[in-house]
Amino acid sequence: KPKLFFIQACQGSVGHPAVTVKEDFSGHLETDATPLTSIPDQADILVGMATVEDYECYRCSKTGSVYVQCLCDKMELLCPLRKDLITILTEVNKEVGGRVLNGWKQMPKITSTLRKQLIFQIP
């Protein structure tokens, strides 16, 4: 069974500066499917962090963590559409990374050793 961790915590004491980037329109992705008889001991773990190393993350005193609120909103919106967790977390990264918070940016981070798509069943 996969182990999922979502962590709201600063990993530094400075705000994350903004940079200007061009859009990436490449959409050529492939997946490989090879059955395994055993798996590594670090397989099927996902860690979602509110920010990357060395930077602050932000929390509203009224509504709570920007990262956790966005994660909950995206889960509520995209789970019924049968989107996988990595796709949902990528949308969280896009939304949180697009905001300006206290004059700074915040970039969440996904670390994953999941071997399959994880799609939540909606009753």
Short mmCIF file of N, CA and C in Angstrom, two decimals:
data_model
loop_
_atom_site.label_atom_id
_atom_site.label_comp_id
_atom_site.label_asym_id
_atom_site.label_seq_id
_atom_site.Cartn_x
_atom_site.Cartn_y
_atom_site.Cartn_z
N LYS A 1 0.84 -1.18 0.00
CA LYS A 1 0.00 0.00 0.00
C LYS A 1 0.88 1.24 0.00
N PRO A 2 0.50 2.24 -0.78
CA PRO A 2 1.32 3.45 -0.82
C PRO A 2 1.26 4.22 0.50
N LYS A 3 2.36 4.87 0.79
CA LYS A 3 2.45 5.75 1.97
C LYS A 3 2.51 7.18 1.47
N LEU A 4 1.57 8.00 1.94
CA LEU A 4 1.47 9.38 1.49
C LEU A 4 1.70 10.33 2.65
N PHE A 5 2.57 11.33 2.44
CA PHE A 5 2.87 12.32 3.47
C PHE A 5 2.74 13.71 2.84
N PHE A 6 1.97 14.58 3.49
CA PHE A 6 1.84 15.97 3.04
C PHE A 6 2.31 16.85 4.20
N ILE A 7 3.36 17.61 3.94
CA ILE A 7 4.03 18.34 5.02
C ILE A 7 3.96 19.84 4.79
N GLN A 8 3.37 20.54 5.76
CA GLN A 8 3.31 22.00 5.75
C GLN A 8 4.37 22.48 6.73
N ALA A 9 5.53 22.87 6.21
CA ALA A 9 6.60 23.36 7.07
C ALA A 9 7.61 24.12 6.23
N CYS A 10 8.13 25.19 6.80
CA CYS A 10 9.20 25.92 6.11
C CYS A 10 10.43 25.04 6.06
N GLN A 11 11.24 25.25 5.04
CA GLN A 11 12.51 24.54 4.95
C GLN A 11 13.67 25.53 4.92
N GLY A 12 13.36 26.77 5.29
CA GLY A 12 14.36 27.82 5.33
C GLY A 12 13.74 29.06 5.92
N SER A 13 14.47 30.17 5.84
CA SER A 13 13.98 31.40 6.47
C SER A 13 13.91 32.57 5.50
N VAL A 14 13.99 32.29 4.21
CA VAL A 14 13.90 33.37 3.23
C VAL A 14 12.74 33.13 2.28
N GLY A 15 12.23 34.21 1.72
CA GLY A 15 11.18 34.11 0.71
C GLY A 15 11.75 33.64 -0.61
N HIS A 16 10.94 32.98 -1.40
CA HIS A 16 11.36 32.45 -2.69
C HIS A 16 11.18 33.54 -3.76
N PRO A 17 12.25 33.95 -4.44
CA PRO A 17 12.11 34.99 -5.46
C PRO A 17 11.42 34.44 -6.71
N ALA A 18 10.90 35.33 -7.53
CA ALA A 18 10.25 34.96 -8.78
C ALA A 18 11.24 35.03 -9.93
N VAL A 19 11.04 34.18 -10.95
CA VAL A 19 11.81 34.24 -12.19
C VAL A 19 10.82 34.20 -13.35
N THR A 20 11.21 34.73 -14.49
CA THR A 20 10.36 34.72 -15.67
C THR A 20 10.74 33.52 -16.52
N VAL A 21 9.72 32.76 -16.98
CA VAL A 21 9.97 31.58 -17.81
C VAL A 21 9.07 31.60 -19.03
N LYS A 22 9.48 30.87 -20.07
CA LYS A 22 8.66 30.69 -21.26
C LYS A 22 7.83 29.43 -21.07
N GLU A 23 6.66 29.38 -21.72
CA GLU A 23 5.79 28.21 -21.64
C GLU A 23 6.43 27.02 -22.33
N ASP A 24 6.23 25.82 -21.79
CA ASP A 24 6.71 24.58 -22.38
C ASP A 24 5.51 23.87 -22.98
N PHE A 25 5.52 23.68 -24.29
CA PHE A 25 4.39 23.06 -24.96
C PHE A 25 4.64 21.61 -25.34
N SER A 26 5.72 21.01 -24.85
CA SER A 26 5.96 19.61 -25.17
C SER A 26 4.99 18.73 -24.41
N GLY A 27 4.42 17.76 -25.08
CA GLY A 27 3.45 16.88 -24.44
C GLY A 27 3.70 15.43 -24.80
N HIS A 28 4.95 15.07 -25.08
CA HIS A 28 5.28 13.73 -25.51
C HIS A 28 5.82 12.91 -24.34
N LEU A 29 4.91 12.20 -23.67
CA LEU A 29 5.29 11.39 -22.51
C LEU A 29 4.95 9.93 -22.79
N GLU A 30 5.79 9.02 -22.28
CA GLU A 30 5.54 7.60 -22.41
C GLU A 30 5.66 6.96 -21.03
N THR A 31 4.99 5.83 -20.85
CA THR A 31 5.15 5.08 -19.62
C THR A 31 5.53 3.64 -19.97
N ASP A 32 6.30 3.04 -19.13
CA ASP A 32 6.67 1.63 -19.29
C ASP A 32 5.93 0.81 -18.26
N ALA A 33 5.44 -0.35 -18.67
CA ALA A 33 4.72 -1.23 -17.76
C ALA A 33 5.38 -2.61 -17.78
N THR A 34 6.17 -2.89 -16.76
CA THR A 34 6.83 -4.18 -16.65
C THR A 34 6.49 -4.78 -15.29
N PRO A 35 5.86 -5.96 -15.27
CA PRO A 35 5.53 -6.56 -13.98
C PRO A 35 6.79 -6.95 -13.20
N LEU A 36 6.76 -6.74 -11.89
CA LEU A 36 7.89 -7.06 -11.03
C LEU A 36 7.51 -8.15 -10.04
N THR A 37 8.48 -8.99 -9.68
CA THR A 37 8.21 -10.01 -8.68
C THR A 37 8.53 -9.53 -7.28
N SER A 38 9.32 -8.47 -7.15
CA SER A 38 9.59 -7.85 -5.85
C SER A 38 9.77 -6.36 -6.09
N ILE A 39 9.70 -5.60 -5.02
CA ILE A 39 9.86 -4.15 -5.14
C ILE A 39 10.91 -3.66 -4.15
N PRO A 40 11.54 -2.54 -4.43
CA PRO A 40 12.50 -1.97 -3.48
C PRO A 40 11.80 -1.53 -2.19
N ASP A 41 12.55 -1.50 -1.11
CA ASP A 41 11.95 -1.13 0.18
C ASP A 41 11.51 0.33 0.24
N GLN A 42 12.00 1.17 -0.66
CA GLN A 42 11.59 2.57 -0.68
C GLN A 42 10.54 2.86 -1.75
N ALA A 43 9.92 1.82 -2.28
CA ALA A 43 8.90 2.00 -3.32
C ALA A 43 7.58 2.44 -2.72
N ASP A 44 6.78 3.10 -3.54
CA ASP A 44 5.40 3.48 -3.21
C ASP A 44 5.29 4.45 -2.04
N ILE A 45 6.17 5.43 -2.04
CA ILE A 45 6.12 6.51 -1.05
C ILE A 45 6.00 7.83 -1.80
N LEU A 46 5.11 8.68 -1.35
CA LEU A 46 4.97 10.01 -1.92
C LEU A 46 5.03 11.02 -0.79
N VAL A 47 5.85 12.05 -0.99
CA VAL A 47 5.94 13.15 -0.03
C VAL A 47 5.61 14.44 -0.78
N GLY A 48 4.59 15.13 -0.32
CA GLY A 48 4.23 16.43 -0.85
C GLY A 48 4.65 17.48 0.17
N MET A 49 5.56 18.36 -0.24
CA MET A 49 6.07 19.40 0.66
C MET A 49 5.49 20.75 0.24
N ALA A 50 5.22 21.59 1.22
CA ALA A 50 4.66 22.91 0.96
C ALA A 50 5.64 23.81 0.22
N THR A 51 6.95 23.54 0.34
CA THR A 51 7.96 24.37 -0.32
C THR A 51 9.23 23.56 -0.55
N VAL A 52 10.08 24.07 -1.41
CA VAL A 52 11.36 23.43 -1.68
C VAL A 52 12.36 23.80 -0.58
N GLU A 53 13.50 23.10 -0.58
CA GLU A 53 14.53 23.33 0.42
C GLU A 53 14.99 24.79 0.45
N ASP A 54 15.28 25.27 1.63
CA ASP A 54 15.86 26.60 1.89
C ASP A 54 14.86 27.75 1.86
N TYR A 55 13.57 27.49 1.64
CA TYR A 55 12.62 28.58 1.52
C TYR A 55 11.45 28.48 2.49
N GLU A 56 10.81 29.63 2.70
CA GLU A 56 9.63 29.71 3.56
C GLU A 56 8.39 29.21 2.84
N CYS A 57 7.37 28.84 3.64
CA CYS A 57 6.03 28.63 3.10
C CYS A 57 5.09 29.50 3.93
N TYR A 58 3.87 29.68 3.45
CA TYR A 58 3.00 30.68 4.05
C TYR A 58 1.68 30.09 4.51
N ARG A 59 1.16 30.72 5.56
CA ARG A 59 -0.09 30.29 6.17
C ARG A 59 -0.90 31.53 6.51
N CYS A 60 -2.17 31.53 6.12
CA CYS A 60 -3.07 32.62 6.44
C CYS A 60 -3.63 32.37 7.85
N SER A 61 -3.65 33.41 8.67
CA SER A 61 -4.13 33.24 10.04
C SER A 61 -5.62 32.89 10.10
N LYS A 62 -6.37 33.18 9.03
CA LYS A 62 -7.81 32.87 9.02
C LYS A 62 -8.14 31.57 8.30
N THR A 63 -7.49 31.33 7.16
CA THR A 63 -7.86 30.16 6.35
C THR A 63 -6.84 29.03 6.42
N GLY A 64 -5.69 29.25 7.02
CA GLY A 64 -4.69 28.19 7.17
C GLY A 64 -3.66 28.19 6.06
N SER A 65 -3.00 27.07 5.91
CA SER A 65 -1.90 26.90 4.97
C SER A 65 -2.36 27.07 3.53
N VAL A 66 -1.63 27.89 2.79
CA VAL A 66 -1.91 28.10 1.37
C VAL A 66 -1.80 26.76 0.64
N TYR A 67 -0.76 25.99 0.93
CA TYR A 67 -0.52 24.70 0.28
C TYR A 67 -1.63 23.69 0.61
N VAL A 68 -1.96 23.53 1.88
CA VAL A 68 -2.96 22.56 2.28
C VAL A 68 -4.34 22.94 1.75
N GLN A 69 -4.69 24.23 1.79
CA GLN A 69 -5.98 24.67 1.26
C GLN A 69 -6.07 24.39 -0.24
N CYS A 70 -5.02 24.68 -0.97
CA CYS A 70 -5.01 24.43 -2.41
C CYS A 70 -5.08 22.93 -2.69
N LEU A 71 -4.35 22.13 -1.92
CA LEU A 71 -4.39 20.67 -2.07
C LEU A 71 -5.81 20.15 -1.85
N CYS A 72 -6.46 20.59 -0.81
CA CYS A 72 -7.84 20.16 -0.53
C CYS A 72 -8.79 20.60 -1.64
N ASP A 73 -8.65 21.82 -2.12
CA ASP A 73 -9.50 22.32 -3.21
C ASP A 73 -9.31 21.49 -4.47
N LYS A 74 -8.07 21.20 -4.82
CA LYS A 74 -7.78 20.42 -6.04
C LYS A 74 -8.25 18.98 -5.90
N MET A 75 -8.11 18.40 -4.70
CA MET A 75 -8.59 17.03 -4.48
C MET A 75 -10.10 16.98 -4.65
N GLU A 76 -10.79 17.95 -4.08
CA GLU A 76 -12.25 18.01 -4.17
C GLU A 76 -12.70 18.19 -5.62
N LEU A 77 -11.97 18.99 -6.37
CA LEU A 77 -12.32 19.28 -7.75
C LEU A 77 -11.95 18.14 -8.71
N LEU A 78 -10.76 17.57 -8.55
CA LEU A 78 -10.22 16.65 -9.55
C LEU A 78 -10.41 15.17 -9.25
N CYS A 79 -10.58 14.79 -7.98
CA CYS A 79 -10.81 13.38 -7.68
C CYS A 79 -12.07 12.83 -8.35
N PRO A 80 -13.18 13.55 -8.35
CA PRO A 80 -14.36 13.02 -9.05
C PRO A 80 -14.14 12.85 -10.55
N LEU A 81 -13.15 13.53 -11.11
CA LEU A 81 -12.83 13.39 -12.54
C LEU A 81 -11.83 12.26 -12.78
N ARG A 82 -11.53 11.51 -11.71
CA ARG A 82 -10.61 10.36 -11.76
C ARG A 82 -9.19 10.75 -12.18
N LYS A 83 -8.74 11.90 -11.72
CA LYS A 83 -7.36 12.33 -11.96
C LYS A 83 -6.46 11.64 -10.95
N ASP A 84 -5.25 11.27 -11.38
CA ASP A 84 -4.32 10.63 -10.47
C ASP A 84 -3.65 11.66 -9.55
N LEU A 85 -3.08 11.18 -8.46
CA LEU A 85 -2.54 12.07 -7.43
C LEU A 85 -1.41 12.95 -7.96
N ILE A 86 -0.53 12.43 -8.79
CA ILE A 86 0.57 13.25 -9.31
C ILE A 86 0.02 14.39 -10.16
N THR A 87 -1.00 14.12 -10.94
CA THR A 87 -1.63 15.18 -11.74
C THR A 87 -2.24 16.24 -10.84
N ILE A 88 -2.89 15.81 -9.77
CA ILE A 88 -3.49 16.75 -8.82
C ILE A 88 -2.41 17.60 -8.15
N LEU A 89 -1.33 16.96 -7.71
CA LEU A 89 -0.25 17.70 -7.05
C LEU A 89 0.46 18.64 -8.01
N THR A 90 0.53 18.28 -9.28
CA THR A 90 1.10 19.18 -10.28
C THR A 90 0.23 20.41 -10.45
N GLU A 91 -1.08 20.23 -10.39
CA GLU A 91 -2.00 21.38 -10.43
C GLU A 91 -1.83 22.26 -9.19
N VAL A 92 -1.60 21.63 -8.03
CA VAL A 92 -1.33 22.39 -6.80
C VAL A 92 -0.06 23.20 -6.99
N ASN A 93 0.99 22.58 -7.52
CA ASN A 93 2.25 23.29 -7.78
C ASN A 93 2.02 24.49 -8.68
N LYS A 94 1.23 24.29 -9.73
CA LYS A 94 0.96 25.37 -10.68
C LYS A 94 0.24 26.53 -10.00
N GLU A 95 -0.80 26.22 -9.21
CA GLU A 95 -1.58 27.29 -8.58
C GLU A 95 -0.79 28.00 -7.49
N VAL A 96 -0.19 27.24 -6.57
CA VAL A 96 0.57 27.87 -5.49
C VAL A 96 1.77 28.63 -6.04
N GLY A 97 2.46 28.05 -7.03
CA GLY A 97 3.61 28.72 -7.64
C GLY A 97 3.24 29.99 -8.39
N GLY A 98 1.98 30.13 -8.79
CA GLY A 98 1.53 31.31 -9.51
C GLY A 98 1.12 32.46 -8.62
N ARG A 99 1.01 32.20 -7.34
CA ARG A 99 0.58 33.26 -6.41
C ARG A 99 1.77 34.07 -5.91
N VAL A 100 1.46 35.27 -5.46
CA VAL A 100 2.46 36.10 -4.76
C VAL A 100 2.00 36.16 -3.31
N LEU A 101 2.86 35.73 -2.41
CA LEU A 101 2.52 35.62 -0.99
C LEU A 101 3.50 36.45 -0.17
N ASN A 102 3.01 37.47 0.49
CA ASN A 102 3.88 38.37 1.26
C ASN A 102 5.00 38.94 0.39
N GLY A 103 4.72 39.16 -0.90
CA GLY A 103 5.72 39.70 -1.81
C GLY A 103 6.68 38.66 -2.36
N TRP A 104 6.50 37.39 -2.01
CA TRP A 104 7.38 36.32 -2.45
C TRP A 104 6.58 35.24 -3.17
N LYS A 105 7.27 34.28 -3.72
CA LYS A 105 6.66 33.11 -4.32
C LYS A 105 6.80 31.93 -3.37
N GLN A 106 6.04 30.87 -3.64
CA GLN A 106 6.16 29.62 -2.89
C GLN A 106 6.07 28.49 -3.91
N MET A 107 7.00 27.56 -3.86
CA MET A 107 7.00 26.45 -4.80
C MET A 107 6.93 25.12 -4.06
N PRO A 108 5.76 24.47 -4.08
CA PRO A 108 5.66 23.15 -3.46
C PRO A 108 6.55 22.13 -4.19
N LYS A 109 6.76 21.00 -3.55
CA LYS A 109 7.65 19.98 -4.10
C LYS A 109 7.00 18.61 -3.93
N ILE A 110 7.09 17.80 -4.98
CA ILE A 110 6.59 16.43 -4.96
C ILE A 110 7.80 15.50 -5.06
N THR A 111 7.91 14.58 -4.13
CA THR A 111 8.91 13.52 -4.22
C THR A 111 8.15 12.20 -4.22
N SER A 112 8.37 11.39 -5.24
CA SER A 112 7.56 10.19 -5.37
C SER A 112 8.36 8.99 -5.84
N THR A 113 8.09 7.86 -5.23
CA THR A 113 8.57 6.57 -5.72
C THR A 113 7.37 5.67 -6.02
N LEU A 114 6.20 6.30 -6.27
CA LEU A 114 5.01 5.52 -6.62
C LEU A 114 5.29 4.76 -7.91
N ARG A 115 4.83 3.53 -7.98
CA ARG A 115 5.04 2.70 -9.16
C ARG A 115 3.82 2.66 -10.08
N LYS A 116 2.71 3.16 -9.61
CA LYS A 116 1.48 3.18 -10.39
C LYS A 116 0.77 4.51 -10.16
N GLN A 117 -0.18 4.82 -11.05
CA GLN A 117 -1.02 5.98 -10.81
C GLN A 117 -1.87 5.70 -9.58
N LEU A 118 -2.07 6.71 -8.77
CA LEU A 118 -2.92 6.58 -7.60
C LEU A 118 -4.16 7.43 -7.82
N ILE A 119 -5.30 6.77 -7.96
CA ILE A 119 -6.57 7.43 -8.21
C ILE A 119 -7.50 7.06 -7.07
N PHE A 120 -8.03 8.08 -6.38
CA PHE A 120 -8.92 7.85 -5.26
C PHE A 120 -10.31 7.47 -5.74
N GLN A 121 -10.88 6.46 -5.11
CA GLN A 121 -12.26 6.03 -5.41
C GLN A 121 -13.22 6.97 -4.71
N ILE A 122 -14.17 7.47 -5.44
CA ILE A 122 -15.20 8.34 -4.88
C ILE A 122 -16.46 7.52 -4.71
N PRO A 123 -16.96 7.37 -3.47
CA PRO A 123 -18.16 6.54 -3.26
C PRO A 123 -19.41 7.14 -3.89
#
